[in-house]
Coordinates of C-alpha atoms in Angstrom, one line a residue:
Chain A
M1 CA 51.6 7.6 69.1
E2 CA 50.8 4.1 67.5
A3 CA 49.2 3.0 70.7
I4 CA 46.6 5.9 70.4
A5 CA 46.3 5.5 66.7
A6 CA 45.4 1.9 67.1
R7 CA 42.5 2.8 69.8
P8 CA 39.1 3.3 67.9
D9 CA 38.6 7.0 68.1
P10 CA 35.6 7.5 70.6
A11 CA 34.3 10.4 68.3
A12 CA 34.1 8.7 65.1
A13 CA 30.7 8.4 63.6
R14 CA 29.2 4.9 63.9
E15 CA 26.4 3.0 62.1
P16 CA 23.0 3.5 63.3
P17 CA 22.0 -0.2 65.3
P18 CA 20.0 -2.1 62.5
A19 CA 16.3 -2.2 62.8
A20 CA 14.9 -5.6 63.5
P21 CA 14.8 -7.5 60.0
G22 CA 12.1 -9.6 58.4
P23 CA 8.5 -9.7 57.8
A24 CA 7.6 -11.1 61.5
A25 CA 9.2 -8.2 63.0
W26 CA 7.3 -5.9 60.6
V27 CA 4.0 -7.4 61.5
R28 CA 4.7 -7.2 65.2
R29 CA 5.6 -3.5 65.0
N30 CA 2.8 -2.4 62.8
L31 CA -0.2 -4.8 63.4
F32 CA 0.3 -6.1 66.9
S33 CA 2.1 -3.6 69.1
S34 CA -0.3 -3.3 72.0
V35 CA -3.5 -5.2 72.9
P36 CA -5.7 -2.4 71.4
S37 CA -3.8 -2.5 68.2
A38 CA -4.1 -6.3 67.9
L39 CA -7.6 -6.0 68.4
A40 CA -8.2 -3.5 66.0
T41 CA -6.1 -5.8 63.4
L42 CA -8.2 -8.9 64.3
L43 CA -11.6 -7.0 63.9
V44 CA -10.7 -5.2 60.6
G45 CA -9.2 -8.6 59.4
A46 CA -12.5 -10.4 60.3
A47 CA -14.6 -7.9 58.3
L48 CA -12.2 -8.1 55.3
V49 CA -12.7 -11.7 55.5
R50 CA -16.3 -11.7 55.6
V51 CA -17.1 -8.8 53.1
L52 CA -14.3 -9.1 50.5
P53 CA -15.0 -12.4 48.9
A54 CA -18.9 -11.2 48.6
A55 CA -17.6 -7.8 47.1
V56 CA -15.6 -9.8 44.5
R57 CA -18.2 -12.0 43.5
W58 CA -20.8 -9.1 43.1
L59 CA -18.3 -7.0 41.2
F60 CA -16.2 -9.2 39.2
T61 CA -16.6 -13.0 39.2
G62 CA -20.7 -13.3 39.1
A63 CA -21.2 -10.1 36.9
V64 CA -22.5 -9.8 33.7
W65 CA -20.1 -8.0 31.1
A66 CA -22.2 -8.2 27.9
P67 CA -24.8 -5.7 26.9
D68 CA -27.1 -8.3 27.5
Y69 CA -30.4 -7.0 29.2
E70 CA -31.8 -10.6 29.5
A71 CA -28.7 -12.2 31.5
C72 CA -28.9 -9.2 33.6
R73 CA -32.4 -9.5 34.6
R74 CA -31.6 -13.1 35.5
L75 CA -29.2 -11.8 38.0
E76 CA -31.9 -10.4 40.1
Y77 CA -29.2 -7.9 41.5
H78 CA -27.3 -10.6 43.2
A79 CA -24.3 -9.4 41.2
A80 CA -23.5 -6.3 39.1
C81 CA -24.5 -5.8 35.5
W82 CA -22.0 -4.1 33.8
G83 CA -24.1 -4.6 30.6
F84 CA -25.6 -1.5 31.3
V85 CA -22.2 0.5 30.9
A86 CA -21.3 -1.6 28.0
E87 CA -24.5 -0.8 26.3
K88 CA -24.6 2.8 27.2
H89 CA -21.0 4.1 27.9
R90 CA -20.9 6.1 24.6
L91 CA -24.0 8.2 26.1
V92 CA -22.6 8.6 29.3
L93 CA -18.9 9.6 28.1
F94 CA -20.3 12.0 25.3
G95 CA -23.8 13.2 26.3
R96 CA -26.3 14.1 23.6
Y97 CA -23.2 14.7 21.2
P98 CA -24.4 13.1 17.9
F99 CA -23.3 9.5 17.6
A100 CA -21.5 9.4 14.6
E101 CA -19.4 12.2 15.4
Q102 CA -18.5 11.4 18.9
W103 CA -14.7 10.6 17.5
R104 CA -14.3 14.3 17.4
P105 CA -14.8 15.3 21.1
L106 CA -12.7 12.0 22.0
V107 CA -9.7 13.2 19.8
A108 CA -10.2 17.0 21.4
T109 CA -10.4 15.5 24.9
L110 CA -7.1 13.3 24.2
L111 CA -5.3 16.3 22.7
V112 CA -5.9 18.2 26.0
V113 CA -4.9 15.4 28.2
A114 CA -1.7 15.3 26.1
A115 CA -1.0 18.8 26.5
L116 CA -1.8 18.5 30.2
A117 CA 0.9 15.7 30.2
A118 CA 3.5 17.8 28.4
S119 CA 3.2 20.8 30.5
A120 CA 3.3 19.0 33.8
H121 CA 6.7 19.3 34.1
P122 CA 8.3 22.6 35.3
R123 CA 10.9 22.2 32.9
S124 CA 8.3 22.9 29.9
W125 CA 7.0 26.1 31.9
R126 CA 8.6 28.4 29.3
R127 CA 7.2 31.4 27.6
W128 CA 5.8 29.2 24.5
L129 CA 3.5 27.5 26.8
A130 CA 1.0 30.3 26.8
P131 CA 0.7 30.3 22.9
A132 CA 1.1 26.6 22.8
W133 CA -2.3 26.2 25.0
A134 CA -4.1 28.7 23.3
V135 CA -3.4 26.5 20.0
V136 CA -4.7 23.4 21.8
L137 CA -7.9 25.1 22.9
A138 CA -8.5 26.6 19.6
A139 CA -8.1 23.2 18.1
F140 CA -10.5 21.9 20.9
F141 CA -13.2 24.2 19.8
L142 CA -12.7 23.6 16.3
L143 CA -13.0 19.9 16.2
V144 CA -15.9 19.7 18.9
R145 CA -17.8 22.6 17.3
G146 CA -17.0 22.1 13.8
G147 CA -18.5 24.1 11.0
A148 CA -15.3 24.4 9.2
L149 CA -12.9 22.2 7.5
G150 CA -15.6 19.8 6.5
L151 CA -16.6 19.2 10.2
T152 CA -20.5 19.5 10.8
Y153 CA -21.6 22.4 13.0
V154 CA -22.5 20.8 16.3
D155 CA -24.3 23.2 18.8
P156 CA -22.8 23.6 22.2
G157 CA -26.0 22.7 23.7
L158 CA -25.3 19.3 22.5
W159 CA -21.9 18.9 24.1
G160 CA -21.6 16.7 26.9
G161 CA -20.2 13.9 29.0
L162 CA -16.5 13.8 30.0
P163 CA -15.4 16.5 27.3
L164 CA -17.6 19.0 28.6
T165 CA -16.3 18.1 32.6
V166 CA -12.8 18.4 31.4
L167 CA -13.4 21.8 29.3
L168 CA -15.4 23.7 32.2
T169 CA -13.0 22.5 35.0
L170 CA -10.0 23.4 32.8
V171 CA -11.6 26.9 31.8
G172 CA -12.3 27.6 35.3
V173 CA -9.6 26.8 37.0
S174 CA -7.0 28.2 34.7
A175 CA -8.9 31.5 34.2
S176 CA -9.6 31.7 38.0
I177 CA -6.1 31.5 39.0
P178 CA -4.9 34.9 37.5
I179 CA -8.3 36.5 38.8
G180 CA -7.9 35.0 42.0
I181 CA -4.1 36.4 42.3
V182 CA -5.4 39.5 41.5
L183 CA -8.3 39.6 44.0
A184 CA -5.9 38.2 46.8
L185 CA -3.3 41.1 46.3
G186 CA -6.3 43.6 46.0
R187 CA -7.5 42.5 49.4
R188 CA -4.2 43.2 51.1
S189 CA -3.4 46.3 49.1
R190 CA -3.0 49.6 51.1
L191 CA -5.3 51.3 48.6
P192 CA -8.5 51.4 50.4
V193 CA -10.5 51.2 47.0
A194 CA -8.7 48.2 45.8
R195 CA -9.2 46.6 49.4
G196 CA -12.6 47.2 49.6
A197 CA -13.7 46.3 46.0
A198 CA -11.8 42.8 46.3
S199 CA -13.4 42.2 49.7
L200 CA -16.7 42.9 48.6
Y201 CA -16.4 40.8 45.5
I202 CA -14.8 37.9 47.6
E203 CA -17.6 38.0 50.3
M204 CA -20.3 38.4 48.0
V205 CA -19.5 35.3 45.9
R206 CA -18.7 33.1 48.8
G207 CA -22.2 34.2 50.1
V208 CA -23.9 32.5 47.2
P209 CA -24.1 28.9 46.3
L210 CA -22.7 27.9 42.8
I211 CA -26.1 26.5 41.6
T212 CA -27.4 30.0 42.1
V213 CA -24.6 31.7 40.2
L214 CA -25.4 28.8 37.5
F215 CA -29.0 29.5 37.4
V216 CA -28.5 33.7 37.3
A217 CA -26.0 32.8 34.4
S218 CA -28.1 31.1 32.2
F219 CA -31.5 32.5 32.8
V220 CA -31.2 36.5 34.3
F221 CA -27.8 37.2 32.6
P222 CA -29.1 37.0 28.9
L223 CA -32.0 39.5 29.9
L224 CA -29.5 42.1 31.3
L225 CA -27.3 41.9 28.1
P226 CA -28.2 44.7 25.4
Q227 CA -30.2 43.7 22.5
G228 CA -28.4 42.1 19.6
L229 CA -25.5 40.9 22.0
R230 CA -25.6 37.2 22.8
L231 CA -23.3 34.8 24.6
D232 CA -24.0 31.2 24.4
P233 CA -25.3 29.4 27.1
L234 CA -22.0 27.2 27.5
A235 CA -19.6 30.5 27.3
R236 CA -22.0 32.0 30.2
I237 CA -21.8 28.9 32.3
A238 CA -17.9 28.8 31.8
L239 CA -17.6 32.4 33.0
A240 CA -20.0 32.1 35.8
I241 CA -17.8 28.9 37.0
T242 CA -14.5 31.0 36.4
L243 CA -15.9 33.8 38.5
F244 CA -17.2 31.6 41.3
Q245 CA -13.9 29.9 41.7
A246 CA -11.8 32.9 41.7
A247 CA -13.2 34.2 44.7
Y248 CA -12.1 30.9 46.4
M249 CA -8.9 31.1 44.6
A250 CA -8.3 34.3 46.2
E251 CA -8.7 33.1 49.5
V252 CA -6.4 30.3 48.8
V253 CA -3.7 33.0 47.8
R254 CA -4.1 35.0 50.4
G255 CA -3.3 32.3 52.8
G256 CA 0.0 31.9 51.1
L257 CA 0.9 35.5 51.1
Q258 CA 0.1 35.9 54.7
A259 CA 2.3 33.0 55.7
L260 CA 5.3 34.7 54.1
P261 CA 7.3 36.6 56.7
K262 CA 7.3 40.5 56.8
G263 CA 11.2 40.5 56.1
Q264 CA 10.9 39.0 52.8
L265 CA 8.8 42.2 51.5
E266 CA 11.1 44.4 53.3
A267 CA 14.4 43.0 51.8
A268 CA 12.6 43.3 48.6
A269 CA 11.9 46.9 49.1
S270 CA 15.4 47.9 50.7
L271 CA 16.6 46.8 47.4
G272 CA 14.6 49.3 45.3
L273 CA 12.2 46.9 43.8
S274 CA 8.9 48.2 43.3
W275 CA 5.7 46.9 45.0
W276 CA 4.8 45.0 41.7
Q277 CA 8.4 43.7 41.2
A278 CA 8.7 42.6 45.0
Q279 CA 5.1 40.8 44.4
R280 CA 6.2 39.1 40.9
R281 CA 9.8 38.1 41.9
V282 CA 9.7 37.6 45.7
V283 CA 6.4 37.1 47.3
L284 CA 4.1 35.1 44.5
P285 CA 6.9 32.4 43.8
Q286 CA 7.0 31.6 47.3
A287 CA 3.5 32.0 48.3
L288 CA 2.0 29.9 45.2
V289 CA 4.2 27.0 46.1
L290 CA 3.0 27.0 49.8
V291 CA -0.8 26.8 48.7
I292 CA -0.4 24.0 46.0
P293 CA -2.3 21.6 48.6
S294 CA -5.3 24.1 48.7
F295 CA -5.1 24.9 45.0
V296 CA -5.5 21.3 44.3
N297 CA -8.3 21.1 46.7
S298 CA -10.1 23.9 44.7
L299 CA -9.3 22.0 41.3
L300 CA -10.9 18.9 42.8
S301 CA -14.0 20.4 43.9
T302 CA -14.4 22.5 40.5
F303 CA -14.1 19.1 38.8
M304 CA -16.9 17.9 40.7
D305 CA -18.9 21.1 40.9
T306 CA -19.3 20.9 37.2
S307 CA -21.8 18.3 37.7
L308 CA -24.3 21.1 39.0
V309 CA -24.5 22.4 35.3
T310 CA -27.5 19.5 34.9
V311 CA -29.7 21.9 36.4
V312 CA -29.4 24.3 33.6
S313 CA -30.0 21.4 30.8
M314 CA -26.3 20.8 30.2
Y315 CA -25.0 17.3 30.5
D316 CA -21.7 16.6 31.8
L317 CA -20.5 13.2 32.9
T318 CA -23.0 12.9 35.8
G319 CA -25.9 14.5 33.8
A320 CA -25.0 12.1 31.0
L321 CA -25.3 9.2 33.3
R322 CA -28.8 10.4 34.1
L323 CA -29.8 10.7 30.4
A324 CA -28.7 6.8 30.0
L325 CA -30.7 6.0 33.0
G326 CA -33.8 7.4 31.4
D327 CA -33.9 4.2 29.0
P328 CA -36.9 2.3 31.1
Q329 CA -35.2 -1.0 30.3
W330 CA -32.0 -0.2 31.9
R331 CA -32.9 2.2 34.5
N332 CA -32.7 -0.2 37.6
F333 CA -28.9 -0.7 37.0
F334 CA -28.2 2.7 38.4
I335 CA -25.7 1.5 41.0
E336 CA -23.7 0.2 38.1
G337 CA -23.8 3.4 36.3
Y338 CA -22.9 5.7 39.4
L339 CA -19.7 3.2 40.2
F340 CA -18.9 3.5 36.8
V341 CA -19.0 7.6 36.6
G342 CA -17.4 7.5 40.3
A343 CA -14.4 5.3 39.1
V344 CA -14.1 7.8 36.0
Y345 CA -13.9 10.9 38.7
F346 CA -11.7 8.8 41.2
A347 CA -9.0 8.0 38.5
C348 CA -9.1 11.7 37.4
C349 CA -8.6 13.1 41.0
L350 CA -6.2 10.4 41.8
A351 CA -4.1 11.5 38.9
M352 CA -4.5 15.4 40.1
S353 CA -3.5 14.4 43.5
R354 CA -0.4 12.4 43.1
Y355 CA 0.9 15.2 40.6
S356 CA 0.4 17.9 43.1
H357 CA 2.2 15.9 45.9
W358 CA 5.3 15.4 43.1
L359 CA 4.9 19.1 42.1
E360 CA 4.9 20.3 45.9
K361 CA 8.1 18.1 46.7
R362 CA 9.7 19.4 43.5
L363 CA 9.1 23.1 43.7
G364 CA 9.5 23.2 47.5
R365 CA 13.1 21.7 47.4
W366 CA 14.3 25.1 48.7
A367 CA 11.8 25.1 51.4
R368 CA 14.3 23.5 53.9
R369 CA 13.9 27.1 55.5
P370 CA 16.9 29.2 56.0
E371 CA 17.2 30.6 59.5
G372 CA 14.9 33.6 60.5
Y373 CA 12.1 32.1 58.1
A374 CA 9.5 31.6 60.6
A375 CA 7.3 28.7 59.7
Chain B
M1 CA 31.8 69.3 57.8
S2 CA 30.5 69.2 54.2
E3 CA 27.0 68.6 53.2
P4 CA 25.7 65.5 55.5
I5 CA 24.4 62.5 53.5
I6 CA 22.0 61.7 55.9
Q7 CA 20.3 64.3 57.9
F8 CA 17.6 63.8 60.6
A9 CA 16.0 67.2 61.9
G10 CA 13.3 67.0 64.7
V11 CA 12.4 63.7 63.7
N12 CA 9.4 62.2 65.9
K13 CA 7.7 58.7 65.3
W14 CA 4.9 56.8 67.2
Y15 CA 3.6 53.5 67.1
G16 CA 0.0 54.0 67.8
R17 CA 0.3 56.0 71.1
F18 CA 3.6 54.8 71.8
H19 CA 6.2 57.4 71.2
V20 CA 9.3 55.6 69.6
L21 CA 11.5 58.5 68.4
K22 CA 11.6 61.8 70.2
D23 CA 13.1 64.9 68.6
V24 CA 15.8 62.9 66.9
D25 CA 18.6 64.9 65.3
L26 CA 21.4 63.3 63.6
E27 CA 23.8 64.1 60.7
V28 CA 26.0 61.7 59.0
A29 CA 28.9 62.8 56.6
A30 CA 29.7 60.9 53.4
G31 CA 32.3 58.2 54.4
E32 CA 31.3 58.1 58.2
R33 CA 30.8 55.0 60.1
I34 CA 28.4 55.4 62.8
V35 CA 27.8 52.7 65.4
I36 CA 24.3 53.3 67.3
C37 CA 23.8 51.3 70.4
G38 CA 21.4 51.3 73.3
P39 CA 18.8 49.0 75.4
S40 CA 16.5 46.9 73.4
G41 CA 13.2 49.2 72.7
S42 CA 15.3 52.3 72.6
G43 CA 14.4 53.0 69.1
K44 CA 17.7 52.2 67.5
S45 CA 16.2 49.6 64.7
T46 CA 13.3 52.2 64.1
L47 CA 15.6 55.2 63.6
I48 CA 17.9 53.2 61.1
R49 CA 14.5 51.7 59.3
C50 CA 13.4 55.5 59.1
I51 CA 16.6 56.2 56.9
N52 CA 15.1 54.0 53.7
R53 CA 11.8 54.4 55.0
L54 CA 10.9 50.8 55.9
E55 CA 9.2 52.9 58.7
E56 CA 7.6 56.4 58.1
H57 CA 8.4 59.2 60.6
Q58 CA 5.6 61.4 61.4
Q59 CA 7.1 64.7 62.4
G60 CA 10.5 66.2 61.2
R61 CA 12.5 66.0 58.2
I62 CA 14.9 63.2 56.9
V63 CA 17.2 63.9 54.0
V64 CA 19.1 61.1 52.5
D65 CA 21.7 61.9 49.7
G66 CA 20.0 65.4 49.0
V67 CA 16.6 63.9 48.7
E68 CA 13.8 64.4 51.4
L69 CA 11.7 61.3 52.4
T70 CA 8.2 62.0 51.6
E71 CA 5.1 60.0 50.5
D72 CA 6.5 60.4 47.0
L73 CA 7.0 56.6 45.9
K74 CA 9.5 57.6 43.2
S75 CA 11.8 59.3 45.5
V76 CA 11.5 56.4 48.0
E77 CA 12.7 54.0 45.2
R78 CA 15.6 56.1 44.2
I79 CA 16.9 56.7 48.0
R80 CA 16.4 52.7 48.3
R81 CA 19.0 52.2 45.5
E82 CA 21.4 54.3 47.0
V83 CA 21.1 52.9 50.4
G84 CA 21.6 49.1 51.2
M85 CA 20.4 47.2 54.1
V86 CA 21.6 44.3 56.0
F87 CA 19.0 42.8 58.4
Q88 CA 19.3 40.6 61.7
Q89 CA 17.4 37.6 60.2
F90 CA 19.3 38.0 56.8
N91 CA 15.9 37.9 54.8
L92 CA 17.2 36.3 51.7
F93 CA 14.9 34.8 49.3
P94 CA 14.9 30.8 50.0
H95 CA 13.3 30.2 46.5
L96 CA 16.2 31.7 44.7
T97 CA 20.1 30.5 44.6
V98 CA 22.5 32.8 46.1
L99 CA 23.4 34.0 42.7
E100 CA 20.0 34.7 42.0
N101 CA 19.4 36.4 45.2
V102 CA 22.4 38.7 44.4
A103 CA 21.6 39.6 41.0
L104 CA 17.9 40.1 41.5
A105 CA 17.8 43.7 42.1
P106 CA 20.4 44.7 39.4
A107 CA 18.4 42.8 37.0
W108 CA 15.1 44.1 37.8
V109 CA 15.6 47.7 39.3
L110 CA 18.6 48.7 36.9
R111 CA 17.2 46.5 34.1
L112 CA 20.7 45.0 33.2
A113 CA 21.0 42.1 31.0
R114 CA 21.0 39.0 32.7
E115 CA 24.5 38.0 32.2
E116 CA 25.8 41.6 33.0
A117 CA 23.8 41.2 36.4
E118 CA 25.2 38.0 37.3
A119 CA 28.7 39.1 36.4
R120 CA 28.2 41.8 39.1
A121 CA 26.9 39.5 41.5
M122 CA 29.7 37.1 41.1
Q123 CA 32.0 40.0 41.9
Q124 CA 30.2 40.7 44.9
L125 CA 30.0 37.3 46.3
A126 CA 33.7 37.1 45.6
R127 CA 34.1 40.2 47.6
V128 CA 32.5 38.6 50.6
R129 CA 34.3 35.3 49.9
I130 CA 31.5 33.1 49.1
A131 CA 31.5 32.8 45.2
D132 CA 31.6 29.0 45.6
Q133 CA 28.4 28.7 46.9
A134 CA 27.0 30.7 44.3
A135 CA 24.6 28.0 42.9
K136 CA 23.0 26.8 46.5
H137 CA 20.0 27.7 47.9
P138 CA 20.3 30.0 51.3
G139 CA 18.6 27.2 53.2
Q140 CA 21.9 25.2 52.6
L141 CA 24.3 27.6 54.2
S142 CA 25.3 28.6 57.8
G143 CA 23.9 31.5 59.1
G144 CA 27.4 33.5 58.9
Q145 CA 27.3 32.6 55.1
Q146 CA 23.9 33.6 54.7
Q147 CA 24.8 36.8 56.3
R148 CA 27.8 37.3 53.8
V149 CA 25.3 36.5 51.0
A150 CA 23.0 39.4 52.4
I151 CA 25.8 41.9 52.4
A152 CA 26.8 40.9 48.7
R153 CA 23.0 41.2 47.7
A154 CA 23.2 45.0 49.3
L155 CA 26.4 46.0 47.8
C156 CA 25.6 44.7 44.4
M157 CA 23.3 47.8 43.9
Q158 CA 26.5 49.7 44.6
P159 CA 24.9 51.9 47.3
R160 CA 26.5 55.1 48.6
I161 CA 25.3 54.2 52.1
M162 CA 25.0 50.7 54.0
L163 CA 22.7 50.1 56.9
F164 CA 23.3 47.2 59.3
D165 CA 20.6 46.3 61.9
E166 CA 21.8 44.0 64.2
P167 CA 23.8 42.1 61.6
T168 CA 25.4 39.6 64.2
S169 CA 22.8 39.1 66.7
A170 CA 21.0 36.0 65.1
L171 CA 24.5 34.3 64.8
D172 CA 25.9 31.6 66.5
P173 CA 28.9 32.8 68.5
E174 CA 31.4 31.1 66.0
M175 CA 30.2 33.0 63.0
V176 CA 30.1 36.4 64.3
K177 CA 33.8 37.0 63.2
E178 CA 33.4 36.1 59.5
V179 CA 30.6 38.7 59.3
L180 CA 32.4 41.4 61.1
D181 CA 35.6 40.8 59.0
V182 CA 33.6 41.5 55.8
M183 CA 32.2 44.8 57.8
L184 CA 35.6 45.8 58.5
E185 CA 36.8 45.4 55.2
L186 CA 33.9 47.4 53.9
A187 CA 34.6 50.2 56.5
G188 CA 38.3 50.4 55.2
Q189 CA 37.0 51.1 51.7
G190 CA 35.3 54.1 52.7
M191 CA 31.8 53.1 52.6
T192 CA 29.2 55.3 54.6
M193 CA 28.0 52.8 57.5
V194 CA 25.3 53.2 59.8
V195 CA 25.5 50.0 62.0
V196 CA 23.1 48.9 64.9
T197 CA 24.9 46.5 67.0
H198 CA 26.0 45.3 70.5
E199 CA 29.7 44.6 69.2
M200 CA 31.4 47.2 71.1
G201 CA 34.8 45.7 69.8
F202 CA 33.7 46.6 66.3
A203 CA 32.6 50.1 67.4
R204 CA 35.8 50.6 69.1
S205 CA 37.9 49.7 66.1
V206 CA 35.9 51.0 63.1
A207 CA 33.3 53.7 64.0
D208 CA 34.0 57.5 64.0
R209 CA 31.1 58.1 66.2
V210 CA 29.2 56.0 68.5
V211 CA 25.4 57.3 69.2
F212 CA 23.9 55.8 72.5
M213 CA 20.1 55.9 72.5
D214 CA 17.6 55.4 75.2
E215 CA 13.7 55.5 75.3
G216 CA 13.7 56.9 71.9
R217 CA 16.1 59.6 72.3
I218 CA 19.7 60.4 71.4
V219 CA 21.4 60.4 74.7
E220 CA 25.1 61.2 73.8
Q221 CA 27.2 60.7 70.6
N222 CA 31.0 60.8 70.8
P223 CA 34.1 59.1 69.1
P224 CA 34.5 55.8 70.7
R225 CA 37.6 56.5 72.5
E226 CA 35.8 59.3 74.6
F227 CA 32.6 57.3 74.6
F228 CA 34.1 54.4 76.4
A229 CA 36.5 56.1 78.5
N230 CA 34.4 58.9 79.4
P231 CA 30.7 58.4 79.2
R232 CA 28.9 61.7 80.0
S233 CA 25.4 60.3 80.9
E234 CA 24.3 57.9 84.1
R235 CA 22.6 56.0 81.6
T236 CA 25.1 55.5 79.2
R237 CA 27.4 54.5 82.2
D238 CA 24.9 52.0 83.2
F239 CA 24.5 50.6 80.0
L240 CA 28.0 50.2 79.2
G241 CA 28.5 48.6 82.7
K242 CA 26.2 45.9 81.9
I243 CA 27.6 44.9 78.4
L244 CA 31.3 45.6 78.5
P245 CA 33.5 42.8 80.0
R246 CA 34.9 44.1 83.2

């Protein structure tokens, strides 16, 4: 017996062989694993060596940072003139909003960003979240619009810049999600009327460019309203973006609904759940997690698409930049302006994209699919 | 025989132009245990799925627990509360924990308070001996464990009838027994059971009657002793010859 016990058990689990250690091994594995790989590494490396120093010089070391027009002119475009951004950043960020009152949209936007951060974690998805958001949005409007609590009234036509972009995206996306869910359920409904109406709406809206919808909302729609009833332009545009986005959201949600195996609905039905209960408790919680990546796609495109509102004389971030470039002294520094605005968009989109990755992982923890749950 | 709890009279069903159920007559008494077998494509799953109207029949009458199955959604939902079903692929809800899976229907269909629904769920999980896994998600369990949870989920609505649609066919061989053992216990407690299965050992030891189907028809039905010792039709003999060990 003891002789047997002393022998190593051949079935015992063993450690995997160690991966080759050290940076040299990493470089060989990732950069020079084959001749084409080595060539690509050398080519990209050479290009970087040529371009990087010039780029760093143009962007940073050689650039003028002070709002000094003469210094910028002397650069003759051989380096960036961030002086333009330093001079005009308030106009770019807040549009035509009265200069002295710009702290109001700033505070309002920070409030919304803070609320977004606070509601990002699934732990805060409780019943109080909806009323909390109602309060935040009301505070946003009160602050920006004014006309109460000693704040001067600022016409929504003057709202602009980043706060406008954030507002339109927030309202557009959050209102379009529930509408999109209803449309998607309608399109898969067994009732012909619901199915027909949902399909018609989705196909019609998707067949029209957003820019057309915006034109209709701001110029045609008011003519159709009964006399005496007026909707302010900003509300019309927010409504247009919402209804436009809802059609796309519907198709995103439908993709998720279709990915669920039929057995899920059958199991719910066999337990006596009604159709609505089955959708609410079984189908949607799974389908919506499946489509988070496409949701974020829509979110990012809405965020960018808000720049189209300039065609109806609203100045979001991009539009406000164009206002700033209207100053004849600075108009030649548009590259710096667009880089700045691009960086703002990029930072926001990166944050949303990283968040969605995290959320997808966290909510999809159950997604180690049980057997019988076809991929 | 007292009033049957399930009654099929002249039931016909088509998938498109394919005739799946042909003039099916079947009566099941309360407390009876029926095993349905037959070659694949013979309509046995379709038959059992007609009992809780996951499939709709086009001709004939199906009466379950005194209620005829029709287009009327309310009566369908009522019958589904009385009829539990266990599927070949388990069909557990992967986003919910085991406990939430089992407590879902009592909480939303019967509108029990959350604590009450969960207490009831824990009872059923204990009944299938898997209470210790209540906090896990279905994806973390073995196939046999998942199927036992599925049985608990159906039992939690305290049904009068349990339907099993090939409950062991998707399982690895070493897990079949744990599921059959739970079903045996259930049979011993007087539950009305309709079971589609190829487990002839189960049919022999538990069934009151074995129903053999082929090409959408019920070919013969007899108590297991008679059915296995003395199959009447050529097709039954042929089928048994293929699936029984010699």
